[in-house]
């Protein structure tokens, strides 16, 4: 896609917020809430234009767009920061790391989460906060309940080395593809399965091309909201405060509705009857967990042992 820095004629301040998912997702709805809050509180002086569904930029070019000033805000999944030079973010991809969303919150709101965001300054980015989507589920055209079910399966993954290693440990072949190309790739059998939280699975219509969804809850998917240092420092202090507060409220809202959005997607999916939904037994889940355990050792060095130790300390393990 051609990167365009030209700003539409605009008297006040314009914030272009680009993301890759549908509007009816935790991220889509939080972005919309942010727009409403900022525009109300600035009495229309600041305009926020949200571009959902990768309609402006996708996984491959959105960060470049931010850095050259073609957009002002992004919310990439945490899994996409590794390839941009922040491998420590891939700690969120370690399979079965978090037992529940409270544990995620402990890490993102505590010193580890704050230190990770501060590190984005290495590439002149400003990390403004975290947003949850939820736990990921495995889908394919067969149930994925045991490690043997993954043998030889081409699985679409985000561009995270940890997620790729997780798939390899299960005996699958990881294929990194942008989110916006995933449904089509599944439909054309370029890949045969994938992992995603339910709200993404449903709103991308993946249920029309996947016959089976297994509720593995094996990993977490969340986002970091980022802007460029150049844009952030161009704002006056009052606008920075207004934007930060509105974003905090929008992210709290997104975090509150994330579980409900995933539940809603599961209900819709069950009603659509296109896709069989499988629940794992505790023994099946334990076998999956044991099979992917070597990923921790393999990636200790890439993610950084201190980061992993800090997470374990925060979770009192
Ligand atoms: C997203 O939720 O932003 C996309 C996740 C993915 O690429 O699978």
PDB file of C-alpha atoms and ligand atoms in Angstrom:
ATOM      1  CA  UNK A   1       0.000   0.000   0.000  1.00  0.00           C
ATOM      2  CA  UNK A   2       1.194   3.507  -0.803  1.00  0.00           C
ATOM      3  CA  UNK A   3       2.007   5.439   2.339  1.00  0.00           C
ATOM      4  CA  UNK A   4       0.490   8.883   2.215  1.00  0.00           C
ATOM      5  CA  UNK A   5       1.418  11.621   4.656  1.00  0.00           C
ATOM      6  CA  UNK A   6      -0.991  14.149   3.279  1.00  0.00           C
ATOM      7  CA  UNK A   7      -3.460  15.288   5.912  1.00  0.00           C
ATOM      8  CA  UNK A   8      -7.004  16.138   4.799  1.00  0.00           C
ATOM      9  CA  UNK A   9      -7.711  19.889   5.073  1.00  0.00           C
ATOM     10  CA  UNK A  10      -8.365  20.386   8.742  1.00  0.00           C
ATOM     11  CA  UNK A  11      -8.426  23.431  11.015  1.00  0.00           C
ATOM     12  CA  UNK A  12      -8.037  21.722  14.406  1.00  0.00           C
ATOM     13  CA  UNK A  13      -6.070  18.726  15.463  1.00  0.00           C
ATOM     14  CA  UNK A  14      -6.552  15.420  13.655  1.00  0.00           C
ATOM     15  CA  UNK A  15      -5.824  11.990  15.103  1.00  0.00           C
ATOM     16  CA  UNK A  16      -5.976   9.134  12.613  1.00  0.00           C
ATOM     17  CA  UNK A  17      -6.320   5.872  14.506  1.00  0.00           C
ATOM     18  CA  UNK A  18      -5.741   2.841  12.323  1.00  0.00           C
ATOM     19  CA  UNK A  19      -6.314  -0.778  13.344  1.00  0.00           C
ATOM     20  CA  UNK A  20      -6.825  -4.113  11.624  1.00  0.00           C
ATOM     21  CA  UNK A  21      -9.895  -5.650  13.282  1.00  0.00           C
ATOM     22  CA  UNK A  22     -13.652  -5.190  12.869  1.00  0.00           C
ATOM     23  CA  UNK A  23     -15.584  -2.431  14.643  1.00  0.00           C
ATOM     24  CA  UNK A  24     -17.583  -4.869  16.756  1.00  0.00           C
ATOM     25  CA  UNK A  25     -14.584  -6.126  18.726  1.00  0.00           C
ATOM     26  CA  UNK A  26     -13.027  -4.939  21.998  1.00  0.00           C
ATOM     27  CA  UNK A  27     -10.441  -2.918  20.069  1.00  0.00           C
ATOM     28  CA  UNK A  28     -12.917  -1.537  17.545  1.00  0.00           C
ATOM     29  CA  UNK A  29     -15.338  -0.443  20.259  1.00  0.00           C
ATOM     30  CA  UNK A  30     -12.622   1.030  22.474  1.00  0.00           C
ATOM     31  CA  UNK A  31     -11.288   3.070  19.534  1.00  0.00           C
ATOM     32  CA  UNK A  32     -14.796   4.352  18.873  1.00  0.00           C
ATOM     33  CA  UNK A  33     -15.258   5.283  22.552  1.00  0.00           C
ATOM     34  CA  UNK A  34     -11.925   7.138  22.468  1.00  0.00           C
ATOM     35  CA  UNK A  35     -13.112   9.146  19.455  1.00  0.00           C
ATOM     36  CA  UNK A  36     -16.361  10.146  21.172  1.00  0.00           C
ATOM     37  CA  UNK A  37     -14.626  11.171  24.409  1.00  0.00           C
ATOM     38  CA  UNK A  38     -11.891  13.215  22.735  1.00  0.00           C
ATOM     39  CA  UNK A  39     -14.251  15.022  20.385  1.00  0.00           C
ATOM     40  CA  UNK A  40     -16.731  15.808  23.183  1.00  0.00           C
ATOM     41  CA  UNK A  41     -14.113  17.038  25.616  1.00  0.00           C
ATOM     42  CA  UNK A  42     -12.252  19.130  23.085  1.00  0.00           C
ATOM     43  CA  UNK A  43     -15.612  20.485  21.834  1.00  0.00           C
ATOM     44  CA  UNK A  44     -14.788  19.363  18.352  1.00  0.00           C
ATOM     45  CA  UNK A  45     -11.364  21.011  18.240  1.00  0.00           C
ATOM     46  CA  UNK A  46      -9.733  17.581  18.063  1.00  0.00           C
ATOM     47  CA  UNK A  47     -11.103  15.141  15.487  1.00  0.00           C
ATOM     48  CA  UNK A  48     -10.412  11.424  15.745  1.00  0.00           C
ATOM     49  CA  UNK A  49     -10.917   9.379  12.598  1.00  0.00           C
ATOM     50  CA  UNK A  50     -10.862   5.644  13.225  1.00  0.00           C
ATOM     51  CA  UNK A  51      -9.906   3.399  10.315  1.00  0.00           C
ATOM     52  CA  UNK A  52     -10.873  -0.183  11.230  1.00  0.00           C
ATOM     53  CA  UNK A  53     -10.385  -3.432   9.330  1.00  0.00           C
ATOM     54  CA  UNK A  54      -6.953  -2.569   7.866  1.00  0.00           C
ATOM     55  CA  UNK A  55      -8.757  -0.278   5.425  1.00  0.00           C
ATOM     56  CA  UNK A  56      -5.913   2.237   5.622  1.00  0.00           C
ATOM     57  CA  UNK A  57      -2.879   0.228   6.739  1.00  0.00           C
ATOM     58  CA  UNK A  58      -2.365  -3.406   7.686  1.00  0.00           C
ATOM     59  CA  UNK A  59       0.134  -5.423   9.691  1.00  0.00           C
ATOM     60  CA  UNK A  60       2.907  -4.918   7.147  1.00  0.00           C
ATOM     61  CA  UNK A  61       2.855  -1.143   6.824  1.00  0.00           C
ATOM     62  CA  UNK A  62       1.029   0.397   9.796  1.00  0.00           C
ATOM     63  CA  UNK A  63       4.153   1.007  11.895  1.00  0.00           C
ATOM     64  CA  UNK A  64       5.914   2.699   9.016  1.00  0.00           C
ATOM     65  CA  UNK A  65       2.797   4.816   8.486  1.00  0.00           C
ATOM     66  CA  UNK A  66       2.971   5.907  12.129  1.00  0.00           C
ATOM     67  CA  UNK A  67       6.646   6.713  11.947  1.00  0.00           C
ATOM     68  CA  UNK A  68       6.333   8.888   8.862  1.00  0.00           C
ATOM     69  CA  UNK A  69       3.271  10.692  10.215  1.00  0.00           C
ATOM     70  CA  UNK A  70       0.631   9.165   7.920  1.00  0.00           C
ATOM     71  CA  UNK A  71      -1.397   8.157  11.015  1.00  0.00           C
ATOM     72  CA  UNK A  72      -1.193   9.227  14.653  1.00  0.00           C
ATOM     73  CA  UNK A  73      -2.339   6.145  16.585  1.00  0.00           C
ATOM     74  CA  UNK A  74      -2.195   2.374  16.258  1.00  0.00           C
ATOM     75  CA  UNK A  75      -3.108  -0.559  18.469  1.00  0.00           C
ATOM     76  CA  UNK A  76      -1.101  -3.535  17.200  1.00  0.00           C
ATOM     77  CA  UNK A  77      -1.302  -6.809  19.045  1.00  0.00           C
ATOM     78  CA  UNK A  78       1.574  -7.324  21.478  1.00  0.00           C
ATOM     79  CA  UNK A  79       2.674 -10.263  19.318  1.00  0.00           C
ATOM     80  CA  UNK A  80       3.573  -7.886  16.471  1.00  0.00           C
ATOM     81  CA  UNK A  81       6.199  -5.894  18.382  1.00  0.00           C
ATOM     82  CA  UNK A  82       8.874  -8.613  18.337  1.00  0.00           C
ATOM     83  CA  UNK A  83       9.490  -8.330  14.639  1.00  0.00           C
ATOM     84  CA  UNK A  84       9.719  -4.529  15.015  1.00  0.00           C
ATOM     85  CA  UNK A  85      12.716  -4.863  17.327  1.00  0.00           C
ATOM     86  CA  UNK A  86      10.996  -5.447  20.682  1.00  0.00           C
ATOM     87  CA  UNK A  87      11.385  -9.212  21.244  1.00  0.00           C
ATOM     88  CA  UNK A  88      10.607  -8.790  24.950  1.00  0.00           C
ATOM     89  CA  UNK A  89       6.948  -8.211  23.998  1.00  0.00           C
ATOM     90  CA  UNK A  90       6.800 -11.812  22.811  1.00  0.00           C
ATOM     91  CA  UNK A  91       6.691 -12.874  26.447  1.00  0.00           C
ATOM     92  CA  UNK A  92       2.908 -12.363  26.157  1.00  0.00           C
ATOM     93  CA  UNK A  93       2.889 -15.109  23.502  1.00  0.00           C
ATOM     94  CA  UNK A  94       4.381 -17.779  25.758  1.00  0.00           C
ATOM     95  CA  UNK A  95       1.747 -20.517  25.722  1.00  0.00           C
ATOM     96  CA  UNK A  96      -0.260 -21.068  28.904  1.00  0.00           C
ATOM     97  CA  UNK A  97       1.576 -18.202  30.633  1.00  0.00           C
ATOM     98  CA  UNK A  98      -1.547 -16.636  32.125  1.00  0.00           C
ATOM     99  CA  UNK A  99      -4.167 -18.561  34.059  1.00  0.00           C
ATOM    100  CA  UNK A 100      -6.805 -15.832  33.768  1.00  0.00           C
ATOM    101  CA  UNK A 101      -7.310 -12.197  32.844  1.00  0.00           C
ATOM    102  CA  UNK A 102      -6.547 -10.996  36.387  1.00  0.00           C
ATOM    103  CA  UNK A 103      -3.012 -12.290  35.936  1.00  0.00           C
ATOM    104  CA  UNK A 104      -2.721 -10.410  32.651  1.00  0.00           C
ATOM    105  CA  UNK A 105      -3.862  -7.219  34.386  1.00  0.00           C
ATOM    106  CA  UNK A 106      -1.283  -7.688  37.157  1.00  0.00           C
ATOM    107  CA  UNK A 107       1.465  -7.763  34.545  1.00  0.00           C
ATOM    108  CA  UNK A 108       0.215  -4.992  32.246  1.00  0.00           C
ATOM    109  CA  UNK A 109      -0.617  -2.543  35.042  1.00  0.00           C
ATOM    110  CA  UNK A 110       2.479  -3.349  37.100  1.00  0.00           C
ATOM    111  CA  UNK A 111       6.166  -2.459  36.664  1.00  0.00           C
ATOM    112  CA  UNK A 112       6.742  -5.035  33.888  1.00  0.00           C
ATOM    113  CA  UNK A 113       3.989  -3.581  31.725  1.00  0.00           C
ATOM    114  CA  UNK A 114       5.156  -0.040  32.313  1.00  0.00           C
ATOM    115  CA  UNK A 115       8.802  -0.896  31.598  1.00  0.00           C
ATOM    116  CA  UNK A 116       7.814  -2.587  28.333  1.00  0.00           C
ATOM    117  CA  UNK A 117       5.945   0.519  27.181  1.00  0.00           C
ATOM    118  CA  UNK A 118       8.820   2.782  28.196  1.00  0.00           C
ATOM    119  CA  UNK A 119      11.184   0.669  26.051  1.00  0.00           C
ATOM    120  CA  UNK A 120       9.255   1.669  22.927  1.00  0.00           C
ATOM    121  CA  UNK A 121      11.130   4.972  23.101  1.00  0.00           C
ATOM    122  CA  UNK A 122      14.075   3.061  21.537  1.00  0.00           C
ATOM    123  CA  UNK A 123      12.284   3.585  18.231  1.00  0.00           C
ATOM    124  CA  UNK A 124      10.760   6.953  19.053  1.00  0.00           C
ATOM    125  CA  UNK A 125       7.388   5.459  19.914  1.00  0.00           C
ATOM    126  CA  UNK A 126       5.218   6.330  22.881  1.00  0.00           C
ATOM    127  CA  UNK A 127       3.279   3.493  24.496  1.00  0.00           C
ATOM    128  CA  UNK A 128      -0.003   4.898  25.785  1.00  0.00           C
ATOM    129  CA  UNK A 129      -1.595   1.824  27.353  1.00  0.00           C
ATOM    130  CA  UNK A 130      -2.749  -1.760  27.044  1.00  0.00           C
ATOM    131  CA  UNK A 131      -6.014  -3.280  25.932  1.00  0.00           C
ATOM    132  CA  UNK A 132      -7.168  -6.874  26.304  1.00  0.00           C
ATOM    133  CA  UNK A 133      -8.842  -8.988  23.741  1.00  0.00           C
ATOM    134  CA  UNK A 134      -8.713 -12.319  25.510  1.00  0.00           C
ATOM    135  CA  UNK A 135      -7.567 -15.901  25.279  1.00  0.00           C
ATOM    136  CA  UNK A 136      -6.963 -17.564  21.931  1.00  0.00           C
ATOM    137  CA  UNK A 137      -8.694 -20.662  20.621  1.00  0.00           C
ATOM    138  CA  UNK A 138      -7.503 -23.077  17.933  1.00  0.00           C
ATOM    139  CA  UNK A 139      -9.511 -23.574  14.767  1.00  0.00           C
ATOM    140  CA  UNK A 140      -9.201 -25.922  11.811  1.00  0.00           C
ATOM    141  CA  UNK A 141     -11.163 -28.354   9.727  1.00  0.00           C
ATOM    142  CA  UNK A 142     -10.865 -30.999  12.383  1.00  0.00           C
ATOM    143  CA  UNK A 143     -10.926 -30.912  16.190  1.00  0.00           C
ATOM    144  CA  UNK A 144      -7.591 -29.806  17.687  1.00  0.00           C
ATOM    145  CA  UNK A 145      -7.656 -31.430  21.080  1.00  0.00           C
ATOM    146  CA  UNK A 146      -4.467 -33.475  21.285  1.00  0.00           C
ATOM    147  CA  UNK A 147      -0.933 -32.706  20.098  1.00  0.00           C
ATOM    148  CA  UNK A 148      -1.326 -35.401  17.414  1.00  0.00           C
ATOM    149  CA  UNK A 149      -4.254 -33.462  15.876  1.00  0.00           C
ATOM    150  CA  UNK A 150      -1.851 -30.699  14.826  1.00  0.00           C
ATOM    151  CA  UNK A 151       0.518 -32.983  12.897  1.00  0.00           C
ATOM    152  CA  UNK A 152       1.406 -31.458   9.550  1.00  0.00           C
ATOM    153  CA  UNK A 153      -1.262 -28.744   9.726  1.00  0.00           C
ATOM    154  CA  UNK A 154      -0.430 -25.386   8.147  1.00  0.00           C
ATOM    155  CA  UNK A 155      -1.481 -22.882  10.789  1.00  0.00           C
ATOM    156  CA  UNK A 156      -1.687 -19.132  10.186  1.00  0.00           C
ATOM    157  CA  UNK A 157       0.159 -17.232  12.905  1.00  0.00           C
ATOM    158  CA  UNK A 158       0.974 -13.635  13.670  1.00  0.00           C
ATOM    159  CA  UNK A 159       4.579 -12.645  12.973  1.00  0.00           C
ATOM    160  CA  UNK A 160       5.809 -13.777  16.394  1.00  0.00           C
ATOM    161  CA  UNK A 161       8.660 -16.234  16.733  1.00  0.00           C
ATOM    162  CA  UNK A 162       7.260 -17.529  19.998  1.00  0.00           C
ATOM    163  CA  UNK A 163       3.890 -18.332  18.418  1.00  0.00           C
ATOM    164  CA  UNK A 164       5.635 -19.974  15.459  1.00  0.00           C
ATOM    165  CA  UNK A 165       7.650 -22.131  17.884  1.00  0.00           C
ATOM    166  CA  UNK A 166       4.482 -23.033  19.779  1.00  0.00           C
ATOM    167  CA  UNK A 167       2.944 -24.340  16.532  1.00  0.00           C
ATOM    168  CA  UNK A 168       6.119 -26.235  15.650  1.00  0.00           C
ATOM    169  CA  UNK A 169       6.199 -27.824  19.099  1.00  0.00           C
ATOM    170  CA  UNK A 170       2.687 -29.110  18.371  1.00  0.00           C
ATOM    171  CA  UNK A 171       3.841 -30.587  15.061  1.00  0.00           C
ATOM    172  CA  UNK A 172       2.156 -27.955  12.885  1.00  0.00           C
ATOM    173  CA  UNK A 173       3.725 -25.684  10.229  1.00  0.00           C
ATOM    174  CA  UNK A 174       3.380 -22.009  11.168  1.00  0.00           C
ATOM    175  CA  UNK A 175       2.699 -19.585   8.306  1.00  0.00           C
ATOM    176  CA  UNK A 176       2.927 -15.891   9.233  1.00  0.00           C
ATOM    177  CA  UNK A 177       0.260 -13.857   7.449  1.00  0.00           C
ATOM    178  CA  UNK A 178      -1.281 -10.434   8.034  1.00  0.00           C
ATOM    179  CA  UNK A 179      -4.571 -10.545   9.881  1.00  0.00           C
ATOM    180  CA  UNK A 180      -6.481  -9.029   6.967  1.00  0.00           C
ATOM    181  CA  UNK A 181      -5.393 -11.887   4.678  1.00  0.00           C
ATOM    182  CA  UNK A 182      -6.203 -14.692   7.081  1.00  0.00           C
ATOM    183  CA  UNK A 183      -9.790 -15.484   6.212  1.00  0.00           C
ATOM    184  CA  UNK A 184      -9.071 -15.648   2.513  1.00  0.00           C
ATOM    185  CA  UNK A 185      -5.996 -17.803   3.080  1.00  0.00           C
ATOM    186  CA  UNK A 186      -8.134 -20.196   5.121  1.00  0.00           C
ATOM    187  CA  UNK A 187     -10.823 -20.208   2.442  1.00  0.00           C
ATOM    188  CA  UNK A 188      -8.278 -21.071  -0.252  1.00  0.00           C
ATOM    189  CA  UNK A 189      -6.554 -23.700   1.888  1.00  0.00           C
ATOM    190  CA  UNK A 190      -3.271 -21.786   1.820  1.00  0.00           C
ATOM    191  CA  UNK A 191      -3.451 -22.472   5.545  1.00  0.00           C
ATOM    192  CA  UNK A 192      -5.756 -24.981   7.209  1.00  0.00           C
ATOM    193  CA  UNK A 193      -6.155 -23.537  10.677  1.00  0.00           C
ATOM    194  CA  UNK A 194      -5.356 -20.654  12.978  1.00  0.00           C
ATOM    195  CA  UNK A 195      -5.630 -19.289  16.521  1.00  0.00           C
ATOM    196  CA  UNK A 196      -7.549 -16.227  17.656  1.00  0.00           C
ATOM    197  CA  UNK A 197      -9.898 -15.015  20.347  1.00  0.00           C
ATOM    198  CA  UNK A 198     -13.543 -15.655  19.564  1.00  0.00           C
ATOM    199  CA  UNK A 199     -14.460 -12.050  18.738  1.00  0.00           C
ATOM    200  CA  UNK A 200     -11.853 -11.968  15.966  1.00  0.00           C
ATOM    201  CA  UNK A 201     -12.828 -15.432  14.729  1.00  0.00           C
ATOM    202  CA  UNK A 202     -16.477 -14.419  14.476  1.00  0.00           C
ATOM    203  CA  UNK A 203     -16.157 -10.909  13.060  1.00  0.00           C
ATOM    204  CA  UNK A 204     -13.734 -12.091  10.354  1.00  0.00           C
ATOM    205  CA  UNK A 205     -16.253 -14.758   9.291  1.00  0.00           C
ATOM    206  CA  UNK A 206     -13.684 -17.448   9.880  1.00  0.00           C
ATOM    207  CA  UNK A 207     -16.560 -19.722  10.880  1.00  0.00           C
ATOM    208  CA  UNK A 208     -17.530 -19.893   7.207  1.00  0.00           C
ATOM    209  CA  UNK A 209     -14.185 -21.506   6.357  1.00  0.00           C
ATOM    210  CA  UNK A 210     -13.378 -23.514   9.501  1.00  0.00           C
ATOM    211  CA  UNK A 211     -15.474 -26.495  10.531  1.00  0.00           C
ATOM    212  CA  UNK A 212     -14.033 -26.902  14.032  1.00  0.00           C
ATOM    213  CA  UNK A 213     -13.141 -24.594  16.866  1.00  0.00           C
ATOM    214  CA  UNK A 214     -11.429 -26.011  19.932  1.00  0.00           C
ATOM    215  CA  UNK A 215     -11.638 -24.002  23.147  1.00  0.00           C
ATOM    216  CA  UNK A 216      -7.998 -24.354  24.123  1.00  0.00           C
ATOM    217  CA  UNK A 217      -7.516 -20.972  25.868  1.00  0.00           C
ATOM    218  CA  UNK A 218      -3.815 -21.619  25.357  1.00  0.00           C
ATOM    219  CA  UNK A 219      -2.524 -18.081  24.975  1.00  0.00           C
ATOM    220  CA  UNK A 220      -3.327 -14.424  25.427  1.00  0.00           C
ATOM    221  CA  UNK A 221      -3.977 -11.742  22.805  1.00  0.00           C
ATOM    222  CA  UNK A 222      -3.791  -8.096  23.789  1.00  0.00           C
ATOM    223  CA  UNK A 223      -2.725  -4.758  22.364  1.00  0.00           C
ATOM    224  CA  UNK A 224      -0.481  -1.784  23.042  1.00  0.00           C
ATOM    225  CA  UNK A 225      -1.750   1.602  21.941  1.00  0.00           C
ATOM    226  CA  UNK A 226       1.099   3.564  20.403  1.00  0.00           C
ATOM    227  CA  UNK A 227       1.782   6.946  18.917  1.00  0.00           C
ATOM    228  CA  UNK A 228       4.932   8.538  17.578  1.00  0.00           C
ATOM    229  CA  UNK A 229       7.183  10.647  19.771  1.00  0.00           C
ATOM    230  CA  UNK A 230       7.065  13.318  17.086  1.00  0.00           C
ATOM    231  CA  UNK A 231       3.271  13.608  17.250  1.00  0.00           C
ATOM    232  CA  UNK A 232       3.139  13.328  21.048  1.00  0.00           C
ATOM    233  CA  UNK A 233       5.698  16.062  21.594  1.00  0.00           C
ATOM    234  CA  UNK A 234       3.970  18.320  19.085  1.00  0.00           C
ATOM    235  CA  UNK A 235       0.935  18.499  21.408  1.00  0.00           C
ATOM    236  CA  UNK A 236       0.590  20.993  24.200  1.00  0.00           C
ATOM    237  CA  UNK A 237       0.421  19.691  27.762  1.00  0.00           C
ATOM    238  CA  UNK A 238      -3.350  20.221  28.063  1.00  0.00           C
ATOM    239  CA  UNK A 239      -4.083  18.162  24.936  1.00  0.00           C
ATOM    240  CA  UNK A 240      -1.734  15.396  26.060  1.00  0.00           C
ATOM    241  CA  UNK A 241      -3.686  15.209  29.330  1.00  0.00           C
ATOM    242  CA  UNK A 242      -7.053  15.289  27.566  1.00  0.00           C
ATOM    243  CA  UNK A 243      -6.023  12.532  25.147  1.00  0.00           C
ATOM    244  CA  UNK A 244      -4.383  10.384  27.850  1.00  0.00           C
ATOM    245  CA  UNK A 245      -7.476  10.558  30.083  1.00  0.00           C
ATOM    246  CA  UNK A 246      -9.882   9.799  27.251  1.00  0.00           C
ATOM    247  CA  UNK A 247      -7.728   6.881  26.190  1.00  0.00           C
ATOM    248  CA  UNK A 248      -7.510   5.541  29.759  1.00  0.00           C
ATOM    249  CA  UNK A 249     -11.324   5.566  29.970  1.00  0.00           C
ATOM    250  CA  UNK A 250     -11.723   4.015  26.525  1.00  0.00           C
ATOM    251  CA  UNK A 251      -9.268   1.248  27.399  1.00  0.00           C
ATOM    252  CA  UNK A 252     -11.012   0.570  30.712  1.00  0.00           C
ATOM    253  CA  UNK A 253     -14.237   0.311  28.754  1.00  0.00           C
ATOM    254  CA  UNK A 254     -12.624  -2.044  26.202  1.00  0.00           C
ATOM    255  CA  UNK A 255     -11.223  -4.212  28.993  1.00  0.00           C
ATOM    256  CA  UNK A 256     -14.634  -4.382  30.651  1.00  0.00           C
ATOM    257  CA  UNK A 257     -16.429  -5.529  27.499  1.00  0.00           C
ATOM    258  CA  UNK A 258     -13.726  -7.849  26.125  1.00  0.00           C
ATOM    259  CA  UNK A 259     -14.991 -11.000  27.850  1.00  0.00           C
ATOM    260  CA  UNK A 260     -18.585 -10.194  26.944  1.00  0.00           C
ATOM    261  CA  UNK A 261     -17.613  -9.666  23.289  1.00  0.00           C
ATOM    262  CA  UNK A 262     -15.955 -13.065  23.215  1.00  0.00           C
ATOM    263  CA  UNK A 263     -18.977 -14.679  24.913  1.00  0.00           C
ATOM    264  CA  UNK A 264     -21.281 -12.983  22.439  1.00  0.00           C
ATOM    265  CA  UNK A 265     -19.182 -14.334  19.561  1.00  0.00           C
ATOM    266  CA  UNK A 266     -19.325 -17.842  21.019  1.00  0.00           C
ATOM    267  CA  UNK A 267     -23.112 -17.699  21.259  1.00  0.00           C
ATOM    268  CA  UNK A 268     -23.400 -16.407  17.704  1.00  0.00           C
ATOM    269  CA  UNK A 269     -21.052 -19.122  16.537  1.00  0.00           C
ATOM    270  CA  UNK A 270     -23.066 -21.824  18.264  1.00  0.00           C
ATOM    271  CA  UNK A 271     -26.257 -20.458  16.703  1.00  0.00           C
ATOM    272  CA  UNK A 272     -24.737 -20.277  13.223  1.00  0.00           C
ATOM    273  CA  UNK A 273     -24.081 -24.038  13.389  1.00  0.00           C
ATOM    274  CA  UNK A 274     -21.371 -23.790  10.735  1.00  0.00           C
ATOM    275  CA  UNK A 275     -18.605 -24.764  13.106  1.00  0.00           C
ATOM    276  CA  UNK A 276     -18.420 -27.478  15.746  1.00  0.00           C
ATOM    277  CA  UNK A 277     -17.234 -26.110  19.094  1.00  0.00           C
ATOM    278  CA  UNK A 278     -15.126 -28.477  21.210  1.00  0.00           C
ATOM    279  CA  UNK A 279     -14.286 -28.192  24.881  1.00  0.00           C
ATOM    280  CA  UNK A 280     -11.100 -29.851  26.029  1.00  0.00           C
ATOM    281  CA  UNK A 281     -10.931 -32.177  28.988  1.00  0.00           C
ATOM    282  CA  UNK A 282      -8.424 -31.136  31.675  1.00  0.00           C
ATOM    283  CA  UNK A 283      -6.218 -34.071  30.601  1.00  0.00           C
ATOM    284  CA  UNK A 284      -6.214 -32.938  26.952  1.00  0.00           C
ATOM    285  CA  UNK A 285      -5.304 -29.412  27.991  1.00  0.00           C
ATOM    286  CA  UNK A 286      -2.491 -30.730  30.173  1.00  0.00           C
ATOM    287  CA  UNK A 287      -1.098 -32.709  27.237  1.00  0.00           C
ATOM    288  CA  UNK A 288      -1.133 -29.635  24.993  1.00  0.00           C
ATOM    289  CA  UNK A 289       0.517 -27.621  27.727  1.00  0.00           C
ATOM    290  CA  UNK A 290       3.257 -30.189  28.257  1.00  0.00           C
ATOM    291  CA  UNK A 291       3.932 -30.394  24.530  1.00  0.00           C
ATOM    292  CA  UNK A 292       4.544 -26.659  24.175  1.00  0.00           C
ATOM    293  CA  UNK A 293       6.551 -26.315  27.389  1.00  0.00           C
ATOM    294  CA  UNK A 294       9.968 -26.477  25.580  1.00  0.00           C
ATOM    295  CA  UNK A 295       9.142 -23.116  23.961  1.00  0.00           C
ATOM    296  CA  UNK A 296       9.968 -21.431  27.299  1.00  0.00           C
ATOM    297  CA  UNK A 297      13.503 -22.794  27.290  1.00  0.00           C
ATOM    298  CA  UNK A 298      13.998 -22.118  23.565  1.00  0.00           C
ATOM    299  CA  UNK A 299      12.902 -18.504  23.869  1.00  0.00           C
ATOM    300  CA  UNK A 300      14.309 -17.606  27.232  1.00  0.00           C
ATOM    301  CA  UNK A 301      17.169 -15.871  25.494  1.00  0.00           C
ATOM    302  CA  UNK A 302      15.147 -14.035  22.805  1.00  0.00           C
ATOM    303  CA  UNK A 303      12.509 -12.734  25.190  1.00  0.00           C
ATOM    304  CA  UNK A 304      15.063 -12.099  27.932  1.00  0.00           C
ATOM    305  CA  UNK A 305      15.364 -14.204  31.115  1.00  0.00           C
ATOM    306  CA  UNK A 306      14.897 -11.161  33.327  1.00  0.00           C
ATOM    307  CA  UNK A 307      11.542 -10.324  31.754  1.00  0.00           C
ATOM    308  CA  UNK A 308      10.294 -13.854  32.318  1.00  0.00           C
ATOM    309  CA  UNK A 309      11.576 -13.831  35.919  1.00  0.00           C
ATOM    310  CA  UNK A 310       9.866 -10.462  36.521  1.00  0.00           C
ATOM    311  CA  UNK A 311       6.553 -11.808  35.210  1.00  0.00           C
ATOM    312  CA  UNK A 312       6.835 -14.881  37.415  1.00  0.00           C
ATOM    313  CA  UNK A 313       7.637 -12.676  40.391  1.00  0.00           C
ATOM    314  CA  UNK A 314       4.662 -10.419  39.653  1.00  0.00           C
ATOM    315  CA  UNK A 315       2.453 -13.506  39.525  1.00  0.00           C
ATOM    316  CA  UNK A 316       4.009 -14.799  42.768  1.00  0.00           C
ATOM    317  CA  UNK A 317       5.168 -18.094  41.204  1.00  0.00           C
TER     318      UNK A 317
HETATM  319  C1  LIG B   1      -5.754  -8.162  16.169  1.00  0.00           C
HETATM  320  O1  LIG B   1      -6.540  -8.585  17.018  1.00  0.00           O
HETATM  321  O2  LIG B   1      -5.378  -7.005  16.087  1.00  0.00           O
HETATM  322  C2  LIG B   1      -5.246  -9.125  15.122  1.00  0.00           C
HETATM  323  C3  LIG B   1      -4.723 -10.366  15.686  1.00  0.00           C
HETATM  324  C4  LIG B   1      -4.095 -11.271  14.642  1.00  0.00           C
HETATM  325  O3  LIG B   1      -3.355 -10.797  13.779  1.00  0.00           O
HETATM  326  O4  LIG B   1      -4.333 -12.476  14.725  1.00  0.00           O
END
